[in-house]
Amino acid sequence: MRIVDMHCDTLSRLLEQKENETYSSLAENDGHIDLKKMRQSGYLLQNFAMYVDRAKCEDPWERVQRLYALYREELERNSDRIAPVYRYEDIERNRAEGKLSALLTVEEGGVCKGEISKLCQLYEQGVRMMTLTWNYPNEIGFPNINDHAREQIRQKIAGLPMTEQNKRIWEYNITPDLSNGLTKKGREFVHKMEELGVIVDVSHLSDAGFYQVLECTEKPFVASHSNARALCSHVRNMTDDMIRKLAERGGVMGLNYEASFLAPPTETGSEPCTVEHIVQHGRHIVDVGGIECLGLGSDFDGISATNEDFPHAGCMNLLFEGLKKGGFTESQIDKIFGENVLRVYREVL
C-alpha cells in the first residue's frame, strides 16, 4: 500500500499540547497520527493542515505562522524519516530515499485576511493546498456550516431535552447554503491559487461556492475530507451532482472518518465511525463518479471519535480489508489509497 491522506489536524493538536505543556512529538504520540503509525501502515504521504479556528485566536495570521514554525521544527527534528513536498518530483525523491512525504496545507482561507500577498507568502513557505473557508464566512467566501449561527441555535434550544436538541442541531446541519458562495476577492484568490499551484480545496465551502469554483477554475480541485450526502445528509458532504462534476474535472474527494459525516446521529448523539460506514460511502462515491475520483481524507486528530476497531493511522490494513470485503479489487483500492490523489498532485503541483 502507498497511502496518501489529504487531511489531518495533527499540527493543531501538537501545538495545543505544546501550549498546555503536554507536548509529545510527531515521531510518536497518543493521537491518531505519528510517524511510527504511518510507517506501520505503509504511508507514502500525509497532508498536514494548519487549521485555525478564527473565533479562538486574536490574529489568525499569527496563529498560522505558529503552526508553520512547529511544522518546520518537527520536520527538522525528524529529517531522517520525513521530508517536505513542494512539487511532485519531491514525492518520488523522498520515496527513493526511504522517507515519508509531508505536504503542507491550510484549513481556513481567512488566515490571509483577504490579502493575496499572504497567500503568496504561504506558498513560499510550502503550502500547496488550502480550504477556502472553515466554518465561518471570510473574505473569500461562505461555508455551508456557520458556527456563529449554530451557536445561536444551541443557546435557543438549551432547555430542550437532549434528543430534541440533537434533532434541532441536525436540522441545521442538513441545510446547505445555496445562495452565498465566493466573493469577488474569493475569485481572485482562486485564480491566484491556480496560477501558483496551490490546490483549491472545497471541503467546508457552501454549495453555491462549489459551483462557482467549478465555473471559475480550469485545473482539477479537491474536496479533501468530505463524504456522500446521499448516505448522510450533513452539509459537509457532497451531493451526487457535485461528485459527478468533481469527477468530470479530474478532481478527487477524500473519505472522512468523522462519525457525523458517515451516519445521522442516534437519539443519544453520533456514534464512533466504523470501517463499514466508510466503505459504504466509498462504494456510493465510486458508483456515482467513478473509481478515479475517490481518495482518503481521514480528518485524523480533528474528528471527535474513532471506533475502537479502527483507532488510528496504524490500522489502515483494517480499511484495506473492509474495502476488499465491500467488493473493491486491490487495484481499485490502490487508486483510493493513493494513486488518484497522486495523479492530481502530478498535474497541479
XYZ file of C-alpha atoms in Angstrom:
349
model
C 0.000 0.000 0.000
C 1.112 3.561 -0.778
C -1.211 5.606 1.422
C -1.835 9.274 0.682
C -4.100 11.118 3.126
C -5.327 14.575 2.098
C -6.228 15.899 5.551
C -5.323 15.654 9.219
C -5.283 18.136 12.112
C -2.203 16.753 13.832
C -0.273 20.050 13.751
C -3.040 21.862 15.622
C -3.235 19.088 18.185
C 0.520 19.184 18.759
C 0.530 22.985 19.069
C -2.249 22.878 21.656
C -0.255 20.284 23.597
C 2.817 22.484 23.444
C 0.870 25.463 24.752
C -0.523 23.315 27.569
C 2.936 21.920 28.356
C 1.879 18.370 27.488
C 3.818 18.218 24.226
C 4.783 14.894 22.678
C 6.071 14.861 19.098
C 5.262 13.987 15.519
C 7.564 10.986 15.863
C 5.315 9.285 18.410
C 2.255 10.465 20.335
C -1.081 9.226 21.677
C -3.148 10.773 18.863
C -4.323 9.353 15.565
C -1.197 10.153 13.526
C 2.521 9.962 14.161
C 5.488 8.742 12.126
C 5.511 5.359 13.837
C 1.859 4.681 12.961
C 2.368 5.947 9.400
C 5.307 3.585 8.898
C 3.289 0.743 10.360
C 0.558 1.139 7.744
C 2.728 1.938 4.740
C 2.057 5.652 4.257
C 3.687 7.461 1.375
C 2.431 10.997 2.040
C 0.405 12.883 4.637
C -1.119 16.317 4.120
C -0.639 18.312 7.321
C -3.247 21.042 7.715
C -2.558 24.294 9.501
C -6.065 24.559 10.914
C -7.112 27.850 12.514
C -10.347 28.478 14.413
C -10.648 32.233 13.985
C -13.057 32.522 16.925
C -10.387 31.195 19.291
C -7.464 33.427 18.361
C -6.876 37.161 18.199
C -4.848 37.069 14.985
C -5.366 34.145 12.570
C -2.244 35.077 10.600
C -0.108 34.918 13.721
C -1.703 31.576 14.568
C -0.948 30.058 11.187
C 2.659 31.219 11.479
C 2.963 29.480 14.851
C 1.693 26.298 13.227
C 4.205 26.726 10.415
C 7.057 27.133 12.907
C 6.007 23.908 14.636
C 5.815 22.104 11.284
C 9.361 23.182 10.421
C 10.640 22.158 13.848
C 9.144 18.685 13.528
C 10.451 18.155 10.004
C 13.944 19.199 11.049
C 13.812 17.007 14.148
C 12.738 14.011 12.026
C 14.589 14.801 8.785
C 15.853 11.233 8.518
C 12.272 9.943 8.328
C 10.099 12.583 6.638
C 10.668 15.439 4.187
C 8.509 18.225 2.721
C 6.884 18.286 -0.710
C 6.951 21.418 -2.879
C 6.480 19.809 -6.276
C 5.524 16.343 -7.445
C 9.110 15.223 -8.037
C 9.792 15.615 -4.296
C 7.393 12.759 -3.560
C 9.327 10.377 -5.783
C 12.674 11.550 -4.408
C 11.536 11.080 -0.807
C 10.257 7.609 -1.585
C 13.559 6.669 -3.246
C 15.369 7.846 -0.107
C 13.087 5.797 2.131
C 11.374 8.838 3.637
C 7.744 9.745 4.202
C 6.450 12.877 2.485
C 4.704 15.827 4.138
C 2.547 18.239 2.149
C 1.571 21.442 3.957
C -1.985 22.763 3.687
C -4.168 25.471 5.242
C -7.648 24.835 6.632
C -9.290 28.287 6.682
C -8.528 30.706 3.869
C -9.495 33.512 6.240
C -5.992 33.424 7.727
C -4.957 35.510 4.709
C -7.342 38.317 5.733
C -8.205 38.857 2.082
C -4.601 39.691 1.154
C -3.153 37.950 -1.916
C 0.330 38.767 -0.609
C -0.297 36.489 2.378
C -1.361 33.677 0.036
C 1.916 34.149 -1.837
C 3.850 34.029 1.431
C 2.129 30.782 2.380
C 3.101 29.371 -0.999
C 6.731 30.346 -0.405
C 6.523 28.553 2.958
C 5.395 25.377 1.203
C 1.589 25.455 1.326
C 0.225 23.510 -1.642
C -3.474 23.167 -0.769
C -5.985 25.412 1.001
C -9.618 25.149 2.030
C -11.251 28.430 1.037
C -13.283 28.550 4.264
C -13.724 26.730 7.520
C -16.961 27.202 9.488
C -17.182 30.993 9.301
C -17.720 33.389 6.396
C -14.491 35.134 5.416
C -13.162 37.493 2.750
C -13.024 34.607 0.259
C -16.471 33.088 0.635
C -19.120 31.347 2.692
C -19.194 27.892 4.311
C -22.134 25.519 4.466
C -21.777 25.409 8.265
C -21.649 28.743 10.069
C -20.515 28.146 13.650
C -21.694 31.593 14.752
C -25.239 30.754 13.625
C -25.052 27.254 15.071
C -24.064 28.610 18.487
C -27.100 30.887 18.443
C -29.266 27.839 17.757
C -27.650 25.961 20.647
C -28.425 28.829 23.014
C -32.057 28.982 21.880
C -32.650 25.259 22.438
C -30.562 24.917 25.611
C -33.610 23.997 27.720
C -34.885 21.255 25.445
C -34.397 17.530 26.152
C -31.177 16.168 24.664
C -32.927 14.157 21.950
C -34.818 17.274 20.818
C -31.572 19.269 20.879
C -29.904 16.690 18.664
C -32.816 16.871 16.245
C -32.755 20.667 16.003
C -28.989 20.855 15.556
C -29.115 18.092 12.940
C -31.816 20.000 11.043
C -29.392 22.921 10.877
C -26.543 20.659 9.768
C -28.524 19.407 6.762
C -29.493 22.836 5.406
C -26.966 23.879 2.725
C -26.236 27.459 1.680
C -27.434 27.692 -1.904
C -27.112 31.474 -2.202
C -23.812 32.675 -0.730
C -20.647 31.460 -2.409
C -17.401 33.104 -3.431
C -16.860 36.823 -3.011
C -15.194 38.927 -5.703
C -11.995 38.662 -3.660
C -12.564 34.915 -3.429
C -12.495 34.584 -7.209
C -9.204 36.482 -7.217
C -7.836 34.032 -4.649
C -8.938 31.006 -6.669
C -7.321 32.366 -9.835
C -4.083 33.106 -7.981
C -4.084 29.654 -6.376
C -4.301 28.047 -9.800
C -1.515 30.291 -11.071
C 0.768 29.415 -8.147
C -0.011 25.703 -7.964
C -1.949 25.733 -4.701
C -4.727 23.152 -4.944
C -8.202 24.563 -4.321
C -9.997 22.604 -1.588
C -13.799 22.957 -1.446
C -14.393 20.962 1.747
C -16.364 23.257 4.113
C -17.353 25.584 1.246
C -21.061 26.291 0.620
C -22.948 24.530 -2.150
C -23.146 27.819 -4.040
C -19.397 28.244 -3.647
C -18.679 24.784 -5.043
C -20.377 25.581 -8.327
C -18.649 28.953 -8.550
C -15.273 27.282 -8.083
C -16.248 24.861 -10.836
C -17.108 27.805 -13.077
C -14.008 29.919 -12.483
C -11.290 27.231 -12.487
C -9.642 25.149 -15.181
C -7.499 22.684 -13.233
C -8.616 19.777 -11.025
C -9.571 20.720 -7.477
C -10.391 18.592 -4.435
C -12.784 18.113 -1.545
C -10.063 16.891 0.778
C -12.265 15.475 3.546
C -15.932 15.088 2.554
C -18.293 12.129 2.168
C -21.503 11.398 0.233
C -24.578 13.422 1.182
C -26.876 10.775 -0.296
C -25.856 8.438 2.543
C -25.536 11.049 5.292
C -27.294 14.347 4.716
C -24.822 16.514 6.605
C -23.937 19.579 4.517
C -20.226 18.898 4.908
C -20.781 16.073 2.462
C -21.076 16.233 -1.331
C -24.251 15.753 -3.359
C -24.243 13.266 -6.220
C -24.195 16.130 -8.717
C -21.135 17.630 -7.003
C -19.407 14.238 -7.067
C -20.053 13.887 -10.793
C -18.896 17.438 -11.532
C -15.740 16.981 -9.447
C -15.000 13.715 -11.270
C -15.556 15.302 -14.677
C -12.988 17.965 -13.762
C -10.483 15.284 -12.783
C -10.654 16.108 -9.092
C -10.668 13.847 -6.056
C -12.589 13.733 -2.780
C -11.215 12.183 0.402
C -13.166 9.795 2.625
C -13.637 11.424 6.040
C -13.799 9.201 9.148
C -15.847 11.659 11.254
C -18.921 9.897 12.651
C -21.385 12.731 11.997
C -20.365 12.763 8.312
C -20.839 8.996 8.000
C -24.298 8.449 9.506
C -27.105 10.517 11.050
C -26.931 10.675 14.858
C -28.866 8.314 17.069
C -31.064 9.660 19.872
C -28.002 9.879 22.102
C -25.811 11.583 19.511
C -23.251 10.433 16.950
C -21.678 7.014 17.365
C -17.972 6.427 16.594
C -17.300 5.637 12.963
C -16.958 2.102 11.667
C -14.998 0.761 8.729
C -18.287 -0.484 7.282
C -19.675 3.061 7.184
C -16.562 4.335 5.415
C -16.778 1.531 2.852
C -20.442 2.320 2.162
C -19.566 5.920 1.360
C -16.675 4.781 -0.812
C -18.932 2.460 -2.792
C -21.534 5.167 -3.356
C -18.975 7.762 -4.464
C -17.401 5.340 -6.932
C -20.806 4.299 -8.266
C -21.640 7.963 -8.911
C -18.325 9.456 -10.014
C -16.145 6.514 -10.983
C -13.114 4.978 -9.335
C -10.801 7.856 -10.336
C -12.454 10.460 -8.083
C -12.020 8.823 -4.676
C -9.164 9.154 -2.198
C -8.596 9.419 1.546
C -9.104 12.459 3.775
C -9.203 10.959 7.250
C -9.575 14.152 9.331
C -7.469 12.270 11.888
C -6.686 14.257 15.047
C -9.625 16.509 14.185
C -12.527 14.085 14.320
C -14.465 13.625 17.535
C -14.110 9.857 17.888
C -12.990 6.743 16.066
C -14.295 3.230 16.524
C -12.178 1.105 18.838
C -11.770 -1.345 15.947
C -10.225 1.412 13.764
C -8.422 3.624 16.277
C -5.599 5.339 14.389
C -3.396 5.596 11.298
C -1.502 2.449 12.203
C -4.570 0.330 11.446
C -5.109 1.113 7.760
C -4.972 -2.603 6.979
C -8.470 -2.759 8.503
C -9.801 -0.283 5.949
C -7.996 -2.176 3.191
C -9.676 -5.412 4.240
C -13.012 -3.642 4.650
C -12.851 -2.310 1.102
C -11.957 -5.774 -0.218
C -14.893 -7.245 1.666
C -17.061 -4.500 0.157
C -16.243 -5.663 -3.369
C -13.328 -3.431 -4.337
C -10.404 -5.034 -6.166
C -6.842 -4.493 -4.976
C -6.095 -2.298 -7.998
C -9.136 -0.155 -7.148
C -8.018 0.111 -3.522
C -4.586 1.224 -4.712
C -6.289 4.078 -6.555
C -8.321 5.041 -3.480
C -5.373 4.755 -1.095
C -3.080 6.970 -3.132
C -2.910 6.782 -6.894
C -5.865 9.099 -7.590
C -4.535 11.858 -5.342
C -1.032 11.465 -6.773
C -2.482 11.976 -10.262
C -3.918 15.347 -9.176
C -0.638 16.317 -7.498
C 1.283 15.394 -10.625
C -0.949 17.645 -12.704
C -1.322 20.650 -10.393
C 1.792 20.983 -8.226
